Coordinates of C-alpha atoms in Angstrom, one line a residue:
X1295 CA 31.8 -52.1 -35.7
X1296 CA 28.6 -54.1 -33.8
X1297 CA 25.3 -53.7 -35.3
X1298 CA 23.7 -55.0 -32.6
X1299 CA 20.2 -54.4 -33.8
X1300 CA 21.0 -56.6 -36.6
X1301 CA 22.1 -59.1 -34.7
X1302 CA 18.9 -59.0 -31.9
X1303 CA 17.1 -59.5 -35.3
X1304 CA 18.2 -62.7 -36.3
X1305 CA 16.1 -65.9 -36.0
X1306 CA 18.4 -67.6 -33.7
X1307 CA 18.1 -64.7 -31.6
X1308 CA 14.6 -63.6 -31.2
X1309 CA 13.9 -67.8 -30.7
X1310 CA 17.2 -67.6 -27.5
X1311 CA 15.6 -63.7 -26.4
X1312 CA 19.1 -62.2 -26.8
X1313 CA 18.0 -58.9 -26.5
X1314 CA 16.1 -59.5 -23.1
X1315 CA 19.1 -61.3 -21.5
X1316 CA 21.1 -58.5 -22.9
X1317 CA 18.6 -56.1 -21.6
X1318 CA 18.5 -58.0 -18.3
X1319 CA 22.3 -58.3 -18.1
X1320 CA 22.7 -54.2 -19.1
X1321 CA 20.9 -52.9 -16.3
X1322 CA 22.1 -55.1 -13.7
X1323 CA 25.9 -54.1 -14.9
X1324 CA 26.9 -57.9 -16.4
X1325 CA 26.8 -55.9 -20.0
X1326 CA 27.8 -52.3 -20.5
X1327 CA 26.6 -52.5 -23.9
X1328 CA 23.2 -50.8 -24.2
X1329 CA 20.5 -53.6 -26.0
X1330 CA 18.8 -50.5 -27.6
X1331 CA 21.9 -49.2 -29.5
X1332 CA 21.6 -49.8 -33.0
X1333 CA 24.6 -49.6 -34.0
X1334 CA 28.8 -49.0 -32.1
X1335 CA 31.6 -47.9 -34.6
X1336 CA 34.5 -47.2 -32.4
X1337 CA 38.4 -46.4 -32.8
X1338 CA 41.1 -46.5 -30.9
X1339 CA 44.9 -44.8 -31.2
X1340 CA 47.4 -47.7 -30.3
X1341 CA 51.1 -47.3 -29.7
X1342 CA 52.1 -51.2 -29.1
X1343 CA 55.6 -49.9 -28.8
X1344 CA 55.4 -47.9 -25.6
X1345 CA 53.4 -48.9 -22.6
X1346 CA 51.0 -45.9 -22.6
X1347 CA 47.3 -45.8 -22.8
X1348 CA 45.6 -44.7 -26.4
X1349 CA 42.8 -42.6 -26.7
X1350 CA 39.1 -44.0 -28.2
X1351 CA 36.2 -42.5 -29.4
X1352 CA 32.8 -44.1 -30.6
X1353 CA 29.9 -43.3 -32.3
X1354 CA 26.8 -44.4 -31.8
X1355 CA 23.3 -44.9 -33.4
X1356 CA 20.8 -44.7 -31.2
X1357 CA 16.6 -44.3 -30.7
X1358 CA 16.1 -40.7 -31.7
X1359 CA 14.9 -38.5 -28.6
X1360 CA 18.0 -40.7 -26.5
X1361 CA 19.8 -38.4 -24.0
X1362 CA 23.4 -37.7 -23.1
X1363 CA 22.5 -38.3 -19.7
X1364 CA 21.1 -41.8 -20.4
X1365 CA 24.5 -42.8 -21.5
X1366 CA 26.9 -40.4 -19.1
X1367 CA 24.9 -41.0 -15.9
X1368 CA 23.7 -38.8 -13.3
X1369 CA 25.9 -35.6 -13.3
X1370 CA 25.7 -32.7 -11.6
X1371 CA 27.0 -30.4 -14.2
X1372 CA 24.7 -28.9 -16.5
X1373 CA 26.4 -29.9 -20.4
X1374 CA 28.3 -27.8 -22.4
X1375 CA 29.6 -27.2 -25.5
X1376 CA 32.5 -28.9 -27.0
X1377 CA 33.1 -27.9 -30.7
X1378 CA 30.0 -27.4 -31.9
X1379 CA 28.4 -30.7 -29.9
X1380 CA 26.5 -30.7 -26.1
X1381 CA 28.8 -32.8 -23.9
X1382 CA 28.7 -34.4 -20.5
X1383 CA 31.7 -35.8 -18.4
X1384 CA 30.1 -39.3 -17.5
X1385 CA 31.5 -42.0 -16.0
X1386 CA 35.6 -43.1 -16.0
X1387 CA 36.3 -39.8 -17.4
X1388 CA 34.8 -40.3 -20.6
X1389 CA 33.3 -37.3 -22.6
X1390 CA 29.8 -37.7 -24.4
X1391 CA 28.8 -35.7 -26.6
X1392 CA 25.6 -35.1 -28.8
X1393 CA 26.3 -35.1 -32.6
X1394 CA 22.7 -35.1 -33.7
X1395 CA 19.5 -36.1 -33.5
X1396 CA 19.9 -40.0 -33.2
X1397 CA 23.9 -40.1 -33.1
X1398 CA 25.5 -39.6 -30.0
X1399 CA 29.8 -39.8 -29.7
X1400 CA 31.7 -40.7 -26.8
X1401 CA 35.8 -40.3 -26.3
X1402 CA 38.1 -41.5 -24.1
X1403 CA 39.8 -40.1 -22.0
X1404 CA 37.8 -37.6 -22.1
X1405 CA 40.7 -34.4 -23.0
X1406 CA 38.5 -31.3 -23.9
X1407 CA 40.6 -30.2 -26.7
X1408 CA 40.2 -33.7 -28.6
X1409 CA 37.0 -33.9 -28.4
X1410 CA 36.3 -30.3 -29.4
X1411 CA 38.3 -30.9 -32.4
X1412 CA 36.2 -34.2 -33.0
X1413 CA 33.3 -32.7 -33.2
X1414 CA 33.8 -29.7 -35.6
X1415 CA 35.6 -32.2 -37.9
X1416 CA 32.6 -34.4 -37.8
X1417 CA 30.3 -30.6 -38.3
X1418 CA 32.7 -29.8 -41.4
X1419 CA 32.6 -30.8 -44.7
X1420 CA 36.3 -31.7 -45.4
X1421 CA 36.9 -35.2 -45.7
X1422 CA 38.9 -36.6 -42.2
X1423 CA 42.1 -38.6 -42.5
X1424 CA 41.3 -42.0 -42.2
X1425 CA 43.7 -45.4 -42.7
X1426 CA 42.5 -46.5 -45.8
X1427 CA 43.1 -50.3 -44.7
X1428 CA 40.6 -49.3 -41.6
X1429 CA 38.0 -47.1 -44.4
X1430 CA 37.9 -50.5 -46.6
X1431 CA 37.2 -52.7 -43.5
X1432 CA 34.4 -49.9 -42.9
X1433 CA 32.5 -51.0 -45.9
X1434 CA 31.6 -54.8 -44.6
X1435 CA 28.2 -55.9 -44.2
X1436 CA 28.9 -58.4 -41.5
X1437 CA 27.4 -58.1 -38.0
X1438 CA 30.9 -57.2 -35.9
X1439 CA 33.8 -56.4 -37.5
X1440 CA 37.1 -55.4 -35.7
X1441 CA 40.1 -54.0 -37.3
X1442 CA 43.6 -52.9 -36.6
X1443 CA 46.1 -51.3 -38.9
X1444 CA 49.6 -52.6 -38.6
X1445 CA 51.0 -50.8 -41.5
X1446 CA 55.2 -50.1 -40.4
X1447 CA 54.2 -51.4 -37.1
X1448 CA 56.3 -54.8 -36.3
X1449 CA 60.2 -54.0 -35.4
X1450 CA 62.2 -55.9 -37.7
X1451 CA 64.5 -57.2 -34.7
X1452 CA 62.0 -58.7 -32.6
X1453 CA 60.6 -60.1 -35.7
X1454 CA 63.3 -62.1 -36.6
X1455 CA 63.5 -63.0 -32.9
X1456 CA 60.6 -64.9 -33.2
X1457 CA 61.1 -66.6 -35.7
X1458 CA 64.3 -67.9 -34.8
X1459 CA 62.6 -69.1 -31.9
X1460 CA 60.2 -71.4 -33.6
X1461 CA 61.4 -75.0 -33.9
X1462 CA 60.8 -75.8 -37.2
X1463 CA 61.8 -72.0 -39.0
X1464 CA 64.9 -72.5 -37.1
X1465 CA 66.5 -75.4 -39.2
X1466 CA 65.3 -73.5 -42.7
X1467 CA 67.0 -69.8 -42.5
X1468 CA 66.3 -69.1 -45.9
X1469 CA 62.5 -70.2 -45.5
X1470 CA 62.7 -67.7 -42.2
X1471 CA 64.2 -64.8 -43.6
X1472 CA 61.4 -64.8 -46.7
X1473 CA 58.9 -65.0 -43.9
X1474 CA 60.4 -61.9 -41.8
X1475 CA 60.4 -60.2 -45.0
X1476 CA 57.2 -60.3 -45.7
X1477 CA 55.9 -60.2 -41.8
X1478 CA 57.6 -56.8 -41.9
X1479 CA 54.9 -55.8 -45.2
X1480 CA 52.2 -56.6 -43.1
X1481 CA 49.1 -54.1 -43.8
X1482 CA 46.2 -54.6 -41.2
X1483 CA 44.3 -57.6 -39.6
X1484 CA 40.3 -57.6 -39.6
X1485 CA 37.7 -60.3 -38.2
X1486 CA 34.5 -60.6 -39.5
X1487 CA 31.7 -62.0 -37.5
X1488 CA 28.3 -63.2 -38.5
X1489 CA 25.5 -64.3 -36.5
X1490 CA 22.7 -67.0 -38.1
X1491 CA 22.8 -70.4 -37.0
X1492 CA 25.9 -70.4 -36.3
X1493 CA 28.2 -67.9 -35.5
X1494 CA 31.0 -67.7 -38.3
X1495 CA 34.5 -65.8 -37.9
X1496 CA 36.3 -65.1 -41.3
X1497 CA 39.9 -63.4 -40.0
X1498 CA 42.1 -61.8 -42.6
X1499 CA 45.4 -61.0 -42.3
X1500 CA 46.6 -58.4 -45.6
X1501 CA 50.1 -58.0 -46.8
X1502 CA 51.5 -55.7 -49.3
X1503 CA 53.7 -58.1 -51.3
X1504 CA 51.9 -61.8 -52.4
X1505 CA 53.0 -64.5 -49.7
X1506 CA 54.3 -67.3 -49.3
X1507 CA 52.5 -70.6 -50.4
X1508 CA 52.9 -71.9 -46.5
X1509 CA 49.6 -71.2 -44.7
X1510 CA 50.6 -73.6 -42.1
X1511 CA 53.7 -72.1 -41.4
X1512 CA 51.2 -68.2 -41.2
X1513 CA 48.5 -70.0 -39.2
X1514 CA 51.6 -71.6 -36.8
X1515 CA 52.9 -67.9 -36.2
X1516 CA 49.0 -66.4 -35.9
X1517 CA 48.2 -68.9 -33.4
X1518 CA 51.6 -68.5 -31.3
X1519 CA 51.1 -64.3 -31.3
X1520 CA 47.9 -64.7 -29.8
X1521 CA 49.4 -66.9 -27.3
X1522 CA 51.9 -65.3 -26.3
X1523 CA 49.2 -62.3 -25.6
X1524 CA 47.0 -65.0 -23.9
X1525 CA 44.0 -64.1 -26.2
X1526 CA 44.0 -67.9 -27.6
X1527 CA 40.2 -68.9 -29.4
X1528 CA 40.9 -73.0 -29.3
X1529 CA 38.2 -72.7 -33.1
X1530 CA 41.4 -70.6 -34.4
X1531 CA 43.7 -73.7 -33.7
X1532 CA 41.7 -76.2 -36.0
X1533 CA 40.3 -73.5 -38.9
X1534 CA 41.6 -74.5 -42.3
X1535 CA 44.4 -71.2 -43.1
X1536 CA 44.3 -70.4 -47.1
X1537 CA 46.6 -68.1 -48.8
X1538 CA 45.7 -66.3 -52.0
X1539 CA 47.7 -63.8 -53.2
X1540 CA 48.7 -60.9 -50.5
X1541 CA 45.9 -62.2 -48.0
X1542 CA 46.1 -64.6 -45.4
X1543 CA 43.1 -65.8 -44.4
X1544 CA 41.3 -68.8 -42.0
X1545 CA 37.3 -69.0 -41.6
X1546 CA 35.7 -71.1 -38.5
X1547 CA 32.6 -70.8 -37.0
X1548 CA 32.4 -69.7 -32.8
X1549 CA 31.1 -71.0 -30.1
X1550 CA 28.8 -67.7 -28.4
X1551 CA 31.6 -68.5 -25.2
X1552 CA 34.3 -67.7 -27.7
X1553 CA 32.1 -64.8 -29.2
X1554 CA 31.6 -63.1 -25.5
X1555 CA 35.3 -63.5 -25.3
X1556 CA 36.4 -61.6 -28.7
X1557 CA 33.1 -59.3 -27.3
X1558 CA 34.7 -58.6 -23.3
X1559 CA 37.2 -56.0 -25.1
X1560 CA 35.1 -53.7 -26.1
X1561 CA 33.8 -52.2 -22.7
X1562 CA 31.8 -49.0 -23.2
X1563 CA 32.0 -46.6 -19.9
X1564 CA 29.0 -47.7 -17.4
X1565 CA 27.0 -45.1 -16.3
X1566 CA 27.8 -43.1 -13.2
X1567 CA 25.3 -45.3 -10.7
X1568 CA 22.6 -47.6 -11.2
X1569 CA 20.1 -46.5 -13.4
X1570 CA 15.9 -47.8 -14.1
X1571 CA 14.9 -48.7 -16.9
X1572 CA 13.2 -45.5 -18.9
X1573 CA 12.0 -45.6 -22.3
X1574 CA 13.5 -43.0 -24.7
X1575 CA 11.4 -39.9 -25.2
X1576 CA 10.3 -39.1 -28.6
X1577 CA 13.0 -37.2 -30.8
X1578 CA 12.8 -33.4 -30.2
X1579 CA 13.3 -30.8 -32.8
X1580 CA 17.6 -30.0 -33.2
X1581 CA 18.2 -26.3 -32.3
X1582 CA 21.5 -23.8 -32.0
X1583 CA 20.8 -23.2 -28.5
X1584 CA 22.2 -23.7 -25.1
X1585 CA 21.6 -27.4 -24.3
X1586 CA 19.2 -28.2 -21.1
X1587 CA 20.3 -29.4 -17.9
X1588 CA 21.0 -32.7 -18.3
X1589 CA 18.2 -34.9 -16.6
X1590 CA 19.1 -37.2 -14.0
X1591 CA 18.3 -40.7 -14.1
X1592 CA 15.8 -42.6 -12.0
X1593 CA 17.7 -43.7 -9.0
X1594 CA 17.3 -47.3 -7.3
X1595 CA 17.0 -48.1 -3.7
X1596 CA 20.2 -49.3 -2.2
X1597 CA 18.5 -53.0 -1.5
X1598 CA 18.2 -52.8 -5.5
X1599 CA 21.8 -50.9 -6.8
X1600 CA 23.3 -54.2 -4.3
X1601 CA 20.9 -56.5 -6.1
X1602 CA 22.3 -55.3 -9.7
X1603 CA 25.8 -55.7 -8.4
X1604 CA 25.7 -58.9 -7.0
X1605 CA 23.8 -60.2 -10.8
X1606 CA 26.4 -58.6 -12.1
X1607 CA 29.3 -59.7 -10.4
X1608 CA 27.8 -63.4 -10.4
X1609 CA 27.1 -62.9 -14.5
X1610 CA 30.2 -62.0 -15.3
X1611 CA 32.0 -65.3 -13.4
X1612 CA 29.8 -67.8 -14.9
X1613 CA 30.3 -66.5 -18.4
X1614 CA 34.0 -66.7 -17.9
X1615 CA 33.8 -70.2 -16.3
X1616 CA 31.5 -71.3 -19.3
X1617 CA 34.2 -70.1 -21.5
X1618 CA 36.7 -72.1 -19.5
X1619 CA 34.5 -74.9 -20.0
X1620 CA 35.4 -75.1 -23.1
X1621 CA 39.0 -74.0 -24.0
X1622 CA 41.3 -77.0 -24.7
X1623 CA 44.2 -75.0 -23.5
X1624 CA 43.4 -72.8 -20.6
X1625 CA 47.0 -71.5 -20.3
X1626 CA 46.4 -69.0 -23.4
X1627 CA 43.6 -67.6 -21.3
X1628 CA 45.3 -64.3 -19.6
X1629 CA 43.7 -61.6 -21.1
X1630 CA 40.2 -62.8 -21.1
X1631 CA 40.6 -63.1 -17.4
X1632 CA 41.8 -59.9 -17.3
X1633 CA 39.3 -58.2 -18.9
X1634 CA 36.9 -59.9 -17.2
X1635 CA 38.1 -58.4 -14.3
X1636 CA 37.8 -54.8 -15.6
X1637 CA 34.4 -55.6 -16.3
X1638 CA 33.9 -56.0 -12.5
X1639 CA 35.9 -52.9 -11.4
X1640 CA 34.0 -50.7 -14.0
X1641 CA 30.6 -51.8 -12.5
X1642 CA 28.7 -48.7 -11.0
X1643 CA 29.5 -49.1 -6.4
X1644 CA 27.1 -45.8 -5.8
X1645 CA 24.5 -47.1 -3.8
X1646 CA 25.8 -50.9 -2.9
X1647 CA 26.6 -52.6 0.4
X1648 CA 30.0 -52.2 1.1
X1649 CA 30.5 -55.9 1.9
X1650 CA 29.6 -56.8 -1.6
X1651 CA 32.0 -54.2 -3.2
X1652 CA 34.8 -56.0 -1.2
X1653 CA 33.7 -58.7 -2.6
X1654 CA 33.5 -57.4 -6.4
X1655 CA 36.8 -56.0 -5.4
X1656 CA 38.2 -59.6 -4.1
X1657 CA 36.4 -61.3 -7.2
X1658 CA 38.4 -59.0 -9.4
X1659 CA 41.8 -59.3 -7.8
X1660 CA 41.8 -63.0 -7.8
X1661 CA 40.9 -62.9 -11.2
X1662 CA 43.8 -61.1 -12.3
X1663 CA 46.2 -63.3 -10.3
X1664 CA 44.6 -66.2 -12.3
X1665 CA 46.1 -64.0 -15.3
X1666 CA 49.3 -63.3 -13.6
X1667 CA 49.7 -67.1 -13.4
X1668 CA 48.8 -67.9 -17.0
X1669 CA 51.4 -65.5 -17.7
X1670 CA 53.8 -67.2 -15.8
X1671 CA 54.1 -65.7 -12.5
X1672 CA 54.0 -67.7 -9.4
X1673 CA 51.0 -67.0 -6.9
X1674 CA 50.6 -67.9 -3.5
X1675 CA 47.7 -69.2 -2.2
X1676 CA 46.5 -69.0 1.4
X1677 CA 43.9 -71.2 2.1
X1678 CA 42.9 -69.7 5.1
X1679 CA 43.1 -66.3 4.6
X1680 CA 42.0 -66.5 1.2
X1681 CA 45.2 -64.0 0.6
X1682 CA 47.2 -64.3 -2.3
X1683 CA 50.9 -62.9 -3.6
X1684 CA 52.0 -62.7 -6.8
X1685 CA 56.1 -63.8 -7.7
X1686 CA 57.2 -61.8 -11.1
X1687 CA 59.3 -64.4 -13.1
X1688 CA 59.3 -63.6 -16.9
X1689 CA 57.0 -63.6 -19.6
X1690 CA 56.8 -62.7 -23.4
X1691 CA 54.4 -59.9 -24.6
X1692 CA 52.0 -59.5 -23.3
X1693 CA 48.2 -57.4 -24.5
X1694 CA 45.5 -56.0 -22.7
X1695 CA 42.7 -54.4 -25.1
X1696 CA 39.8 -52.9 -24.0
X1697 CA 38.7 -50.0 -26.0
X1698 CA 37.4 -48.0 -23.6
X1699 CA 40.1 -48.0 -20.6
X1700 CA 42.7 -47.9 -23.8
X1701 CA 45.2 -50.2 -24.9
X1702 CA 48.1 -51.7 -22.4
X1703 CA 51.0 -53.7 -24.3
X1704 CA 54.5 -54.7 -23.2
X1705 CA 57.0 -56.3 -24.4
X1706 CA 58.5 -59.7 -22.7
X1707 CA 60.7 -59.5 -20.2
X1708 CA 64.1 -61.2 -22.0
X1709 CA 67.0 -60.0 -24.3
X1710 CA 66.1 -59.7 -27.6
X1711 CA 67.9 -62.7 -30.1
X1712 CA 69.4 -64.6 -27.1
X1713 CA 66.8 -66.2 -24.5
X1714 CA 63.2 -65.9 -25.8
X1715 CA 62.6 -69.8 -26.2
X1716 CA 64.1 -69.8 -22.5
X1717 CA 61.8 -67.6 -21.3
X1718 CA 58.9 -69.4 -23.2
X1719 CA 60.1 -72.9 -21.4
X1720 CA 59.7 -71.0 -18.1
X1721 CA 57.0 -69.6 -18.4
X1722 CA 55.3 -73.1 -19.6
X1723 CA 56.7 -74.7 -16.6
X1724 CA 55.5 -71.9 -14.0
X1725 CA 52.2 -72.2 -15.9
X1726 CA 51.8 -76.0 -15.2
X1727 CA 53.3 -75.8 -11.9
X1728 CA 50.6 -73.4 -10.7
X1729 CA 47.3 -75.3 -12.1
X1730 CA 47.2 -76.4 -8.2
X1731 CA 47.0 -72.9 -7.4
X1732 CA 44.8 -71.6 -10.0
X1733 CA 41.8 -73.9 -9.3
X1734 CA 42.5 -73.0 -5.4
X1735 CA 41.9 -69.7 -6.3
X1736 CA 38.6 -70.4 -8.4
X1737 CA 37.5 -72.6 -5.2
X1738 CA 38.2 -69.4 -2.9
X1739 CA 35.8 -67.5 -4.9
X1740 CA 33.1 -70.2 -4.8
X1741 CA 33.1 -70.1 -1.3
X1742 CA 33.4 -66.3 -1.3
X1743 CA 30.3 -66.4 -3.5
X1744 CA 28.1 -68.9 -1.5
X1745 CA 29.3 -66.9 1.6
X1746 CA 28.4 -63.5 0.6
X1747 CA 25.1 -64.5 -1.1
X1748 CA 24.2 -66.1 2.4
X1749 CA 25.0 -62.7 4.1
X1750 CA 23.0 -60.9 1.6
X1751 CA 19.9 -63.1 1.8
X1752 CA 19.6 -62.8 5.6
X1753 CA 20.0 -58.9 5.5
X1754 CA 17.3 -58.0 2.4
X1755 CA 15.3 -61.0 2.6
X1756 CA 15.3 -64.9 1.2
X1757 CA 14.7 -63.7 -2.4
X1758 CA 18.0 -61.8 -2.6
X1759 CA 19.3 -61.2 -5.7
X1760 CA 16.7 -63.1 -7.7
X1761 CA 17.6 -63.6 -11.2

């Protein structure tokens, strides 16, 4: 859940113009979160057990008189009916569909029978099926919540691998076997974020049984997990872990680098090619009819769709470096680079100069090798070719969330109960052994950058891109 026009609404950010830099940063493609959405509530279907992409869908409350096509994109289709919604295909395959009068729903991937049964469950009056750990997170008041219920979800064998596997746990079996009991009665995780300030994170972990009086020993295996998935928050590492009762629970406040992190996995689809900025027309009357042709939005010149993509491109590498900037261990960092790097695929091409897409395209490839070698796979860089091959070794889970393009997960490459600290020492040692590596990579896409911005200047003029 992001209220977003809660949180432009704060002091701290109408004094730091949030919503003009988010503005600024949506239409050039940095941010594919609209500024003028009032409020996201999305889910997600996650099957952690098999490698397969889930399904999402989102709601979202917007400026009355907002169109489909504002969010879908151009299309040349005119909408139809889906259930008893108007729908557009927009971009990545994602389905859009018009609710009501200042709600608008999107699913993906976008499967025509889902979505038709979405909407005339969200037209009836019959109550759906929701996880009742997921309805009670529902009810917070706090400006982004995210939730997951992991109710019967952990496998009891890979949970005690774990924990065998943790130094300490390992000389006190009977202290480890009370903590795989109750890991296994686990009912849902949720964070809580709240702009003023400061920015302050309350996560809560829920159990069914009351725990353990060890929050160091919970907060040890919290911050390994998220590790191991290389989604590490360093403010997780040093927040004081309480326990009370059937709740596990640590409160910290963020840093906004660490915010745009936690933020980078929720990518809503970008629309279909660069779009001007358009005001939304006043709300018209709701009527049973045939829906309109969708209307196509304003187009750009090509000099300004390459302008937005180069912003964009250069946006989204100076957040992640300022987010690097400040992690005190930049080997948990896998997944942020990687979904970094989606960000940069996902940005809209129709219109751009072909030499910067290879070099979004380049950007976003060396990206995910960076991720590759935080996970513990060798990479190979060529200085002078600026070419780079990837060597699998091994690695434990690993996690790639991004609501939107669905949910990847797999588990580590190793035997279950024999050789998962093994794996963990290799891995650390690829890890450190490729540092050399990894900041030749970030040095190839300087010069990438400086040489492309060059190009770009002395073909549309010394003001290219501009800010």
């Amino acid at each position: 859940i992001l209220r977003i026009q809660e949180i432009l609404q704060t002091d701290r950010a109408v004094r730091e113009q949030w919503g003009d830099r988010q503005s600024e940063r949506f239409l050039s493609g940095a941010s594919s979160i609209p500024p003028w959405i009032e409020v996201l509530v999305m889910g997600a279907l996650v099957r952690p057990a098999v490698p397969e992409a889930a399904w999402s869908a989102a709601l979202m409350q917007v400026p009355a008189g907002t169109e489909l096509a504002t969010l879908a994109g151009d299309s040349d289709a005119s909408p139809e009916y889906l259930g008893r919604s108007p729908a557009l295909r927009g971009a990545r395959d994602a389905l859009f569909l018009d609710v009501r009068p200042g709600l608008l729903g999107v699913m993906a991937p976008g499967y025509r029978q889902d979505a038709g049964r979405w909407s005339r469950q969200m037209s009836s009056r019959a109550d759906p099926e929701i996880s009742p750990i997921l309805l009670e997170v529902a009810q917070r008041p706090e400006h982004i919540v995210l939730a997951m219920d992991l109710q019967d979800m952990l496998d009891p064998t890979r949970v005690r691998s774990r924990l065998e596997a943790d130094d300490t746990l390992a000389r006190e079996p009977s202290t480890r076997i009370r903590i795989a009991t109750q890991l296994l009665r686990i009912r849902g995780i949720e964070m809580a974020i709240t702009v003023g300030e400061t920015i302050d994170s309350t996560v809560t972990i829920s159990f069914n049984d009351d725990l353990m009086r060890q929050p160091a020993v919970f907060h040890k295996i919290f911050n390994s997990v998220l590790a191991d998935m290389g989604l590490g928050i360093d403010e997780f590492d040093t927040a004081e872990p309480v326990i009370d009762g059937k709740t596990f629970t640590i409160r910290t406040p963020l840093a906004e680098e660490s915010l745009r992190r936690i933020l980078s996995i929720i990518v809503p689809p970008p629309p279909a090619r660069p779009l001007a900025e358009a005001e939304p027309e006043p709300a018209a009357e709701a009527v049973q009819t045939p829906p309109k042709a969708a209307r196509s939005a304003p187009l750009v010149t090509p000099r300004e769709a390459s302008r937005q993509y180069l912003l964009a491109v250069n946006h989204i590498i100076d957040d992640l470096k300022a987010a690097n900037a400040r992690a005190k261990t930049y080997a948990r960092t896998a997944t942020w680079h990687d979904n970094f790097a989606r960000k940069i695929v996902n940005l809209s091409t129709i219109g751009v100069d072909q030499e910067l897409i290879a070099y979004g395209t380049s950007v976003a490839g060396k990206l995910r090798a960076i991720a590759a070698s935080l996970r513990g796979q060798e990479i190979d860089v060529s200085a002078q070719q600026s070419n780079l091959t990837y060597s699998y070794h091994s690695h434990p889970a690993w996690w790639s969330f991004n609501v939107w393009g669905g949910v990847d997960w797999g588990y580590g490459g190793y035997e279950v109960e024999s050789n998962l600290q093994q794996v963990r020492q290799r891995q650390a040692e690829v890890v450190a052994a490729g540092a050399k590596d990894r900041l030749g990579v970030w040095q190839q896409i300087d010069d990438e950058r400086a040489r492309v911005e060059t190009a770009m200047r002395q073909r549309y003029g010394d003001d290219f891109p501009g800010k």
